Coordinates of C-alpha atoms in Angstrom, one line a residue:
M1 CA 176.5 87.8 151.7
G2 CA 172.7 91.0 152.0
T3 CA 171.5 92.0 154.6
R4 CA 168.4 89.5 153.8
A5 CA 170.8 86.5 153.9
W6 CA 172.8 87.1 156.7
A7 CA 169.2 87.9 158.3
L8 CA 167.7 84.9 157.2
L9 CA 170.9 83.5 158.8
L10 CA 170.9 84.7 162.5
V11 CA 166.6 83.7 162.7
L12 CA 168.8 80.0 162.1
C13 CA 171.6 80.2 163.8
G14 CA 168.9 82.0 166.9
T15 CA 167.1 77.8 166.2
I16 CA 170.8 76.2 168.0
F17 CA 170.8 78.9 170.2
L18 CA 168.5 78.2 171.7
E19 CA 168.0 75.1 172.2
G20 CA 171.8 75.6 173.7
I21 CA 170.6 77.6 175.8
D22 CA 167.4 76.1 176.8
V23 CA 169.0 72.3 177.6
A24 CA 171.6 74.3 179.9
M25 CA 169.7 76.7 181.4
L26 CA 167.3 74.1 182.3
A27 CA 170.2 71.5 183.4
V28 CA 171.6 74.4 186.3
A29 CA 168.5 74.4 187.5
I30 CA 167.2 71.2 188.2
P31 CA 167.9 71.0 192.0
S32 CA 165.5 74.1 192.3
I33 CA 163.1 72.8 190.4
R34 CA 163.1 69.5 192.8
S35 CA 162.7 71.5 196.2
D36 CA 160.0 73.3 195.2
L37 CA 157.9 70.9 193.3
D38 CA 159.0 67.9 196.0
L39 CA 160.0 66.0 193.4
P40 CA 161.3 62.3 194.2
T41 CA 165.3 61.8 192.8
D42 CA 163.7 59.5 190.1
T43 CA 161.2 61.3 188.9
A44 CA 163.8 64.4 189.2
A45 CA 166.4 62.6 187.0
W46 CA 163.4 61.4 184.5
V47 CA 163.0 65.3 184.0
M48 CA 166.0 65.3 182.1
S49 CA 166.3 62.0 181.0
A50 CA 163.1 62.6 178.9
Y51 CA 164.1 65.1 176.6
V52 CA 167.2 62.1 176.0
L53 CA 164.8 60.2 175.2
G54 CA 163.0 62.3 172.8
Y55 CA 165.8 63.4 170.5
A56 CA 167.9 60.4 170.7
G57 CA 164.5 58.6 169.1
F58 CA 163.5 60.5 166.6
T59 CA 166.7 61.8 165.6
L60 CA 167.3 59.8 162.6
L61 CA 163.9 60.5 161.5
G62 CA 163.9 63.6 162.2
G63 CA 167.1 64.2 159.1
R64 CA 165.3 62.2 156.7
A65 CA 162.0 64.0 157.2
A66 CA 163.7 67.7 156.3
D67 CA 164.7 65.5 153.2
L68 CA 161.4 64.5 152.2
L69 CA 158.4 66.2 154.0
G70 CA 159.6 69.5 153.2
R71 CA 162.4 71.6 154.9
R72 CA 160.5 75.3 155.6
R73 CA 158.0 73.1 157.0
M74 CA 159.2 70.8 159.0
F75 CA 161.2 74.0 160.8
L76 CA 158.0 76.3 161.2
T77 CA 155.9 73.1 162.8
W78 CA 158.5 72.2 165.3
L79 CA 159.6 75.1 166.1
T80 CA 156.1 75.8 167.4
V81 CA 155.7 72.5 169.1
F82 CA 159.2 73.7 170.7
L83 CA 157.6 76.7 172.2
A84 CA 154.6 75.4 172.9
F85 CA 155.5 72.7 175.5
S86 CA 158.4 75.4 177.0
G87 CA 155.6 76.7 178.1
L88 CA 153.4 74.0 179.2
G89 CA 157.0 73.1 181.6
G90 CA 156.8 76.7 183.1
F91 CA 153.5 75.8 184.1
A92 CA 154.0 72.5 185.6
T93 CA 152.8 71.1 189.3
E94 CA 153.5 68.2 189.0
G95 CA 156.3 65.6 188.1
W96 CA 154.7 64.2 185.2
T97 CA 153.8 67.0 183.6
L98 CA 157.4 68.0 183.8
I99 CA 158.4 65.1 181.9
V100 CA 155.9 65.3 179.3
A101 CA 157.1 68.8 178.4
R102 CA 161.0 67.9 178.1
F103 CA 160.2 64.5 176.5
V104 CA 158.1 66.1 173.3
T105 CA 161.0 69.4 173.3
G106 CA 163.6 66.9 172.5
V107 CA 161.3 65.4 169.8
S108 CA 160.6 68.7 168.4
A109 CA 164.0 69.7 168.5
A110 CA 165.0 66.0 166.4
F111 CA 162.9 68.2 163.9
M112 CA 163.7 71.3 164.3
T113 CA 167.4 71.4 164.5
P114 CA 168.2 68.9 161.1
A115 CA 165.9 71.7 159.0
A116 CA 167.6 74.4 159.8
L117 CA 171.0 73.6 158.8
S118 CA 169.4 71.9 156.2
L119 CA 168.1 75.1 155.4
I120 CA 171.8 76.4 155.3
T121 CA 172.7 74.0 153.7
T122 CA 170.5 74.5 150.8
S123 CA 169.3 78.6 151.4
Y124 CA 173.6 79.4 150.6
E125 CA 175.9 78.6 147.7
E126 CA 178.2 75.8 148.3
G127 CA 181.6 77.4 148.6
E128 CA 182.6 80.3 150.8
Q129 CA 179.1 81.8 151.0
R130 CA 178.4 78.5 152.6
N131 CA 181.1 78.1 154.2
K132 CA 181.3 81.5 156.6
A133 CA 177.6 80.0 157.2
L134 CA 178.4 77.0 158.8
L135 CA 180.9 78.3 160.9
V136 CA 178.5 81.3 162.2
F137 CA 176.2 78.9 163.3
A138 CA 179.1 76.7 164.7
G139 CA 180.3 79.1 166.8
T140 CA 176.4 79.9 167.7
A141 CA 175.4 76.9 168.5
A142 CA 178.8 76.5 171.3
G143 CA 177.8 80.0 172.7
G144 CA 174.2 79.0 173.3
F145 CA 175.9 76.6 176.0
S146 CA 178.5 78.4 177.4
L147 CA 175.9 81.4 178.1
G148 CA 173.0 78.6 178.6
L149 CA 175.0 77.7 182.1
V150 CA 175.1 81.5 183.1
I151 CA 172.3 82.7 182.9
G152 CA 170.8 80.2 184.2
G153 CA 172.2 80.4 187.3
L154 CA 171.1 83.8 187.2
L155 CA 167.5 82.7 186.8
T156 CA 167.1 80.8 188.9
Q157 CA 167.4 82.9 191.3
L158 CA 164.9 84.7 190.3
G159 CA 162.7 81.7 189.6
W160 CA 162.9 78.5 187.9
R161 CA 159.8 79.2 185.9
W162 CA 161.8 81.1 184.0
V163 CA 164.1 78.8 182.4
F164 CA 160.7 77.7 180.8
F165 CA 159.6 80.7 180.3
A166 CA 162.5 82.5 178.6
P167 CA 163.1 80.1 175.4
V168 CA 159.4 80.8 175.0
L169 CA 160.3 84.4 174.3
L170 CA 162.8 84.1 172.2
A171 CA 161.4 81.1 170.0
G172 CA 158.3 83.5 170.0
A173 CA 160.9 85.9 168.2
L174 CA 162.4 83.4 165.8
L175 CA 159.2 82.3 164.6
V176 CA 157.9 85.8 163.4
A177 CA 161.1 86.4 161.6
A178 CA 161.8 82.7 160.1
V179 CA 157.6 83.0 158.5
R180 CA 158.9 86.1 156.3
L181 CA 162.6 85.1 156.4
I182 CA 162.7 81.4 154.9
P183 CA 161.7 81.2 151.2
A184 CA 159.5 79.3 150.2
M185 CA 162.8 78.0 147.7
P186 CA 166.0 77.9 148.7
L187 CA 168.6 80.6 147.1
T188 CA 170.7 78.1 145.9
K189 CA 170.2 77.6 141.7
E190 CA 169.9 73.9 141.7
R191 CA 167.3 74.3 144.3
E192 CA 166.0 77.2 141.5
K193 CA 165.7 74.0 139.2
S194 CA 164.8 71.8 141.2
P195 CA 162.2 73.0 144.1
G196 CA 162.3 73.3 147.3
R197 CA 158.8 71.1 148.4
P198 CA 159.4 67.9 148.3
R199 CA 158.0 66.0 144.8
R200 CA 155.4 63.7 145.1
R201 CA 155.9 60.1 145.8
T202 CA 153.8 57.5 144.2
E203 CA 155.7 54.5 146.1
G204 CA 154.6 56.9 149.5
F205 CA 156.3 58.1 152.7
D206 CA 157.8 54.5 154.3
I207 CA 156.0 54.5 157.7
L208 CA 157.2 51.5 158.7
G209 CA 160.7 51.9 158.7
A210 CA 159.8 54.9 160.2
T211 CA 157.7 53.5 163.2
T212 CA 160.2 50.7 163.5
A213 CA 163.9 53.0 164.0
A214 CA 161.4 55.2 166.2
A215 CA 160.9 52.8 168.6
A216 CA 164.1 51.1 167.9
M217 CA 165.6 54.6 168.8
L218 CA 164.2 54.8 171.8
L219 CA 163.8 51.6 173.4
A220 CA 167.8 51.6 173.0
A221 CA 168.2 55.7 174.9
Y222 CA 166.0 54.0 177.3
A223 CA 168.0 50.9 177.8
V224 CA 171.3 53.3 177.9
I225 CA 170.1 55.2 180.7
R226 CA 169.6 52.3 182.8
L227 CA 172.7 51.3 182.5
E228 CA 173.5 54.1 185.2
H229 CA 171.9 52.1 188.1
G230 CA 174.5 49.1 187.6
L231 CA 174.1 45.6 188.6
D232 CA 170.1 47.0 190.0
G233 CA 167.3 46.1 187.9
W234 CA 169.5 44.5 185.0
R235 CA 166.6 42.0 183.5
L236 CA 165.2 46.0 183.1
T237 CA 167.7 46.8 181.2
A238 CA 168.6 43.7 179.4
G239 CA 165.0 43.1 178.2
A240 CA 165.1 46.8 176.4
A241 CA 168.4 46.4 174.8
L242 CA 167.2 43.0 173.1
A243 CA 163.2 44.3 172.4
A244 CA 165.5 47.3 170.3
T245 CA 167.9 44.7 169.0
A246 CA 164.8 42.5 167.6
L247 CA 163.4 45.8 167.1
L248 CA 166.7 47.1 164.8
V249 CA 166.6 43.6 162.8
V250 CA 162.9 44.4 161.9
F251 CA 163.8 47.4 160.6
V252 CA 167.0 46.7 158.9
A253 CA 164.8 44.0 156.7
V254 CA 162.1 46.5 156.4
E255 CA 164.1 48.7 154.5
R256 CA 165.8 46.3 152.3
R257 CA 162.3 45.7 151.4
T258 CA 160.5 48.9 150.6
P259 CA 162.0 50.8 147.3
T260 CA 161.8 54.3 148.9
P261 CA 163.0 53.4 152.4
L262 CA 164.3 55.9 155.3
V263 CA 167.5 54.9 155.5
R264 CA 169.5 53.3 152.2
L265 CA 171.4 51.0 153.8
G266 CA 174.6 51.0 150.7
I267 CA 174.7 54.8 153.0
L268 CA 177.1 52.3 155.5
R269 CA 179.3 51.4 153.2
T270 CA 179.7 55.2 152.2
G271 CA 183.9 56.2 152.4
S272 CA 184.0 57.3 156.1
V273 CA 181.0 57.5 157.2
V274 CA 180.8 54.0 160.3
R275 CA 184.6 55.1 161.6
A276 CA 183.4 58.8 162.4
D277 CA 180.3 58.1 163.8
L278 CA 182.4 55.7 166.2
G279 CA 184.6 58.0 166.8
A280 CA 182.4 60.5 167.8
L281 CA 180.0 58.5 169.7
L282 CA 183.7 57.5 171.8
F283 CA 184.7 61.0 171.5
V284 CA 181.5 63.1 172.5
G285 CA 180.6 60.1 175.5
A286 CA 184.3 60.7 177.0
F287 CA 183.6 64.8 176.8
F288 CA 180.4 64.7 178.6
G289 CA 181.1 61.7 181.0
F290 CA 184.1 63.8 181.9
Q291 CA 182.0 67.1 183.1
F292 CA 179.4 65.3 185.0
V293 CA 182.2 63.9 187.2
L294 CA 183.3 67.3 187.6
T295 CA 180.5 68.7 188.0
L296 CA 179.5 66.4 191.0
Y297 CA 183.2 66.4 192.1
L298 CA 183.1 70.7 192.1
Q299 CA 178.9 70.3 193.8
E300 CA 178.9 67.8 196.2
L301 CA 183.0 67.1 197.3
R302 CA 183.9 70.7 196.8
G303 CA 180.1 72.1 198.1
W304 CA 180.2 74.8 194.8
S305 CA 177.1 76.0 193.9
S306 CA 175.3 75.5 190.1
L307 CA 176.0 79.6 189.6
Q308 CA 180.0 78.8 190.7
T309 CA 180.1 76.0 188.7
A310 CA 178.8 77.2 185.5
V311 CA 181.2 80.3 185.5
A312 CA 184.0 77.9 185.5
L313 CA 182.8 75.1 183.3
V314 CA 182.4 78.2 180.4
V315 CA 185.8 78.2 179.4
L316 CA 185.4 74.3 178.1
G317 CA 183.1 76.8 175.9
C318 CA 186.2 77.5 173.9
D319 CA 185.4 75.3 171.2
A320 CA 183.4 78.4 170.1
I321 CA 186.1 80.8 169.1
L322 CA 188.2 77.8 168.2
A323 CA 186.1 75.0 165.7
P324 CA 185.7 78.5 163.4
T325 CA 189.2 79.8 163.8
L326 CA 191.9 77.9 164.1
T327 CA 190.5 74.2 163.4
P328 CA 189.8 75.1 159.2
R329 CA 193.4 76.2 158.9
L330 CA 194.2 73.1 160.5
V331 CA 192.5 70.9 158.3
T332 CA 193.4 72.7 155.3
R333 CA 197.1 72.4 155.9
F334 CA 196.6 68.8 158.0
G335 CA 193.9 66.7 156.2
H336 CA 191.0 65.8 158.7
G337 CA 192.8 62.8 160.3
K338 CA 195.5 64.5 161.8
V339 CA 193.7 67.1 163.1
I340 CA 190.8 64.5 164.5
L341 CA 193.9 61.9 166.0
G342 CA 195.6 65.8 167.6
G343 CA 191.8 65.8 168.7
F344 CA 192.1 62.3 170.1
V345 CA 195.6 63.0 171.8
L346 CA 194.9 66.1 173.4
A347 CA 192.2 64.8 175.0
V348 CA 193.5 62.1 176.7
V349 CA 196.4 64.1 178.2
A350 CA 193.3 66.6 179.3
Y351 CA 191.4 63.4 181.3
G352 CA 194.8 61.6 182.6
L353 CA 196.0 65.3 184.1
F354 CA 192.5 65.1 186.4
L355 CA 193.2 61.2 187.6
P356 CA 195.3 62.6 190.5
V357 CA 192.6 65.0 191.7
G358 CA 192.7 66.3 195.0
M359 CA 190.1 67.0 198.0
D360 CA 191.6 70.7 197.7
W361 CA 192.9 71.3 194.2
S362 CA 192.6 75.3 193.1
Y363 CA 191.1 76.4 190.1
A364 CA 194.2 76.9 188.9
A365 CA 195.2 73.4 188.9
M366 CA 192.0 72.4 187.0
F367 CA 192.4 74.6 184.3
P368 CA 194.9 73.1 182.0
T369 CA 192.5 70.1 181.9
L370 CA 189.8 72.5 181.0
I371 CA 191.1 74.7 178.6
I372 CA 192.8 71.5 176.8
A373 CA 189.4 69.2 176.8
G374 CA 187.6 72.4 175.1
T375 CA 190.2 73.2 172.6
A376 CA 190.5 69.1 171.6
F377 CA 186.5 69.3 171.2
A378 CA 187.1 72.0 168.8
L379 CA 190.1 70.0 167.1
A380 CA 187.8 66.5 167.0
Y381 CA 184.1 67.4 166.3
G382 CA 184.1 69.5 163.5
P383 CA 186.7 67.1 161.2
L384 CA 184.3 64.2 162.5
T385 CA 181.1 65.6 161.1
I386 CA 182.5 66.1 157.7
A387 CA 184.0 62.9 157.5
A388 CA 181.0 61.6 158.4
T389 CA 179.3 63.0 155.0
D390 CA 182.8 63.0 153.1
G391 CA 181.5 61.0 149.7
V392 CA 178.0 61.2 149.9
A393 CA 175.6 62.3 147.5
E394 CA 173.9 65.8 148.3
S395 CA 170.5 63.7 148.3
E396 CA 171.2 62.0 151.3
Q397 CA 173.0 64.6 153.5
G398 CA 170.1 65.0 155.7
L399 CA 170.7 61.1 156.2
A400 CA 174.3 61.0 157.1
S401 CA 174.3 63.7 159.3
G402 CA 171.2 62.3 161.4
L403 CA 173.5 58.8 161.8
L404 CA 176.2 60.8 163.0
H405 CA 174.3 62.4 165.9
T406 CA 172.0 59.4 166.6
F407 CA 175.5 58.0 167.3
T408 CA 176.2 61.4 169.1
Q409 CA 173.7 61.2 171.3
F410 CA 174.2 57.8 172.5
G411 CA 177.2 58.8 172.9
S412 CA 176.9 61.3 175.5
A413 CA 174.0 59.3 177.4
I414 CA 176.7 56.1 177.1
G415 CA 179.5 58.3 178.4
I416 CA 177.1 59.2 181.3
S417 CA 175.7 55.9 182.1
A418 CA 178.8 54.9 182.3
V419 CA 180.5 57.3 184.6
T420 CA 177.9 56.7 187.1
A421 CA 177.7 53.5 187.0
V422 CA 181.2 52.8 188.3
Y423 CA 180.9 55.5 190.3
G424 CA 178.0 54.0 192.2
L425 CA 180.2 50.4 192.0
A426 CA 183.1 52.4 193.6
S427 CA 181.5 54.3 195.8
S428 CA 180.0 51.4 197.7
G429 CA 177.3 54.0 199.6
A430 CA 180.2 56.6 201.0
S431 CA 178.9 59.7 200.6
A432 CA 180.8 62.9 200.8
S433 CA 179.8 64.5 203.9
S434 CA 180.5 60.8 205.7
D435 CA 183.1 59.6 203.6
P436 CA 185.3 62.2 201.3
D437 CA 187.7 60.0 201.3
A438 CA 186.0 57.4 199.8
T439 CA 184.6 59.7 197.6
L440 CA 187.1 61.2 196.1
S441 CA 188.6 57.8 195.2
A442 CA 185.5 57.1 193.5
F443 CA 185.4 59.7 191.3
R444 CA 188.7 59.2 190.1
A445 CA 187.3 56.1 189.1
A446 CA 185.0 57.1 187.1
L447 CA 187.3 59.5 185.0
I448 CA 188.7 56.2 183.9
V449 CA 185.8 55.8 181.5
P450 CA 186.7 58.8 179.4
V451 CA 189.8 58.2 179.6
A452 CA 189.8 54.7 178.0
M453 CA 187.4 55.7 175.3
V454 CA 189.3 58.7 173.8
T455 CA 192.1 56.2 174.2
L456 CA 190.7 53.4 171.8
G457 CA 188.8 56.7 169.8
A458 CA 192.2 57.4 169.5
L459 CA 193.2 53.9 168.4
L460 CA 190.9 54.2 165.6
S461 CA 191.4 57.6 164.3
S462 CA 194.8 56.7 163.9
F463 CA 194.0 53.0 161.8
G464 CA 191.0 54.3 159.9
L465 CA 190.6 58.0 159.7
R466 CA 193.3 59.0 159.1
S467 CA 195.0 56.4 156.2
R468 CA 191.6 57.2 155.0
M469 CA 191.3 61.5 154.8
K470 CA 193.1 63.4 152.5
P471 CA 193.0 67.3 153.2
P472 CA 191.3 69.4 150.9
T473 CA 192.5 71.6 148.7
A474 CA 192.8 75.8 148.4
G475 CA 189.2 77.0 149.0
A476 CA 187.7 73.4 148.7
P477 CA 184.7 73.8 150.4
I478 CA 184.8 72.8 153.5
G479 CA 181.5 70.5 153.4
P480 CA 177.9 71.0 153.8
A481 CA 178.0 69.5 157.7
V482 CA 178.5 72.2 160.8
L483 CA 181.5 71.7 162.5
A484 CA 179.5 72.7 165.6
A485 CA 179.3 71.0 169.0
P486 CA 176.0 68.8 169.8
T487 CA 176.0 71.5 172.8
T488 CA 172.6 70.3 173.8
A489 CA 174.1 67.2 175.6
A490 CA 177.0 69.7 177.1
A491 CA 174.1 71.4 178.6
T492 CA 172.6 68.2 180.4
V493 CA 176.4 67.8 182.1
I494 CA 176.4 70.5 183.8
A495 CA 173.2 69.6 186.1
A496 CA 173.3 70.2 189.4
A497 CA 172.4 67.1 191.4
P498 CA 171.1 66.1 194.4
A499 CA 172.1 66.4 198.0
D500 CA 171.4 63.0 197.6
A501 CA 173.4 62.0 193.8
V502 CA 176.9 61.3 194.7
P503 CA 176.4 58.3 197.0
D504 CA 173.2 57.6 195.1
A505 CA 173.6 56.2 191.3
S506 CA 169.6 56.9 190.2
A507 CA 170.1 60.6 191.2
N508 CA 171.9 61.8 188.1
P509 CA 169.9 64.9 186.6
T510 CA 171.3 64.8 183.7
R511 CA 171.4 63.6 179.9
N512 CA 170.5 65.1 176.9
P513 CA 173.0 64.8 174.3
T514 CA 174.0 66.3 170.4
R515 CA 173.3 68.4 167.8
Q516 CA 172.4 68.7 164.2
A517 CA 172.0 66.2 161.7
S518 CA 172.6 68.0 158.4
S519 CA 170.3 67.3 154.8

């Protein structure tokens, strides 16, 4: 690639780095924000939850909007929105201002990241050049999360508002560079024949489909988030779930009748899309649920600081190195299905090793679980991403990737909410200070959730994905989907919980999943 092509790639990768570092830093800063603004526990939790509502609610729409309304336009517009509302959060003096800022930031990420990824897949020639760009993108995504944890801890020591202002500075630099570097038309020969500017559709944009889809996703995300409360307020949780289901039925009916549907329903019958999406939901949910339990164990039971916890868990970011180096070689040699199954099996081993966790385990005792879990993520998520777009037409790559990342968004929320609910039921009101043994027992019970999820995922991959996937030929393109973990979700899981978060399921200050939709 030439100098300009590398410069464009760095700008687009900078966006995914920005997203990862933004959420990771905020997750570490939540306790300081809560203390400084004197926020109630539920408000502090909603500062994180608002982001996942915006992200999960609009990820599918964001991926399709990049296809239909213009990738450059969507990228520049929503990067600007991201910058503005991150700055608003830095000036916040009330909880509601932070919640609004985080919700809109989540919405902007849902539009911005699919646009960035689709700009890569349409600006670099298919084959070696595109694969190299995607692998750089993947490593940058994971690196943003890992560095964000440490940088967030350091900035929080200076003042939590810097956690909001630092992304503003980075976003501003990226915006200035993007205006100059992102071409009005992608660079590929195919796009030279077909201008990058979206064609005018006489049938019009599917406004009703977009509205019902966003509303259904928002309500579904809210229902999933409320699962952490267990039986408390179950009527509200059930009501949100029923309303989301009803809107989903309306959405399907609309898509069947409109001449230009937002989502062509036939894509759900294409290849391994559904199996890969379900596998990603289970794997991501287990991974982030485990991280959340581990974070509480270290901070609330063991008394580790936020910075100590962040540094200890950086080893989970080994996927930033393994995903672009080891995984492609394994996929080429063994095929997607076997590598996915291997990732699930490693995850079962990793989480299983942590089930007998003790009150005074050393870091050396935890390290095998951490390194194996990070390796499992590197093996499973990238091939699952490829499988989710395998056999899908180029014109619907954004839609397929949007579906995948909608599943990963919900997967992380389900994983975190499920372990929180199980912990709450098992703890029976015990606190780390009053009854450490009961608290430890509750942690062990919660750890069963990720083990069960990856076990189910391993069964799914062995009976579905493995039988359908074939190894690519040597030198063949890996595909338009990025081999990157949804690092924003991982970052939110590392939130430093408030002091009363362990016995109180509503105190979960963690949330947000995954990551980039392609088009």
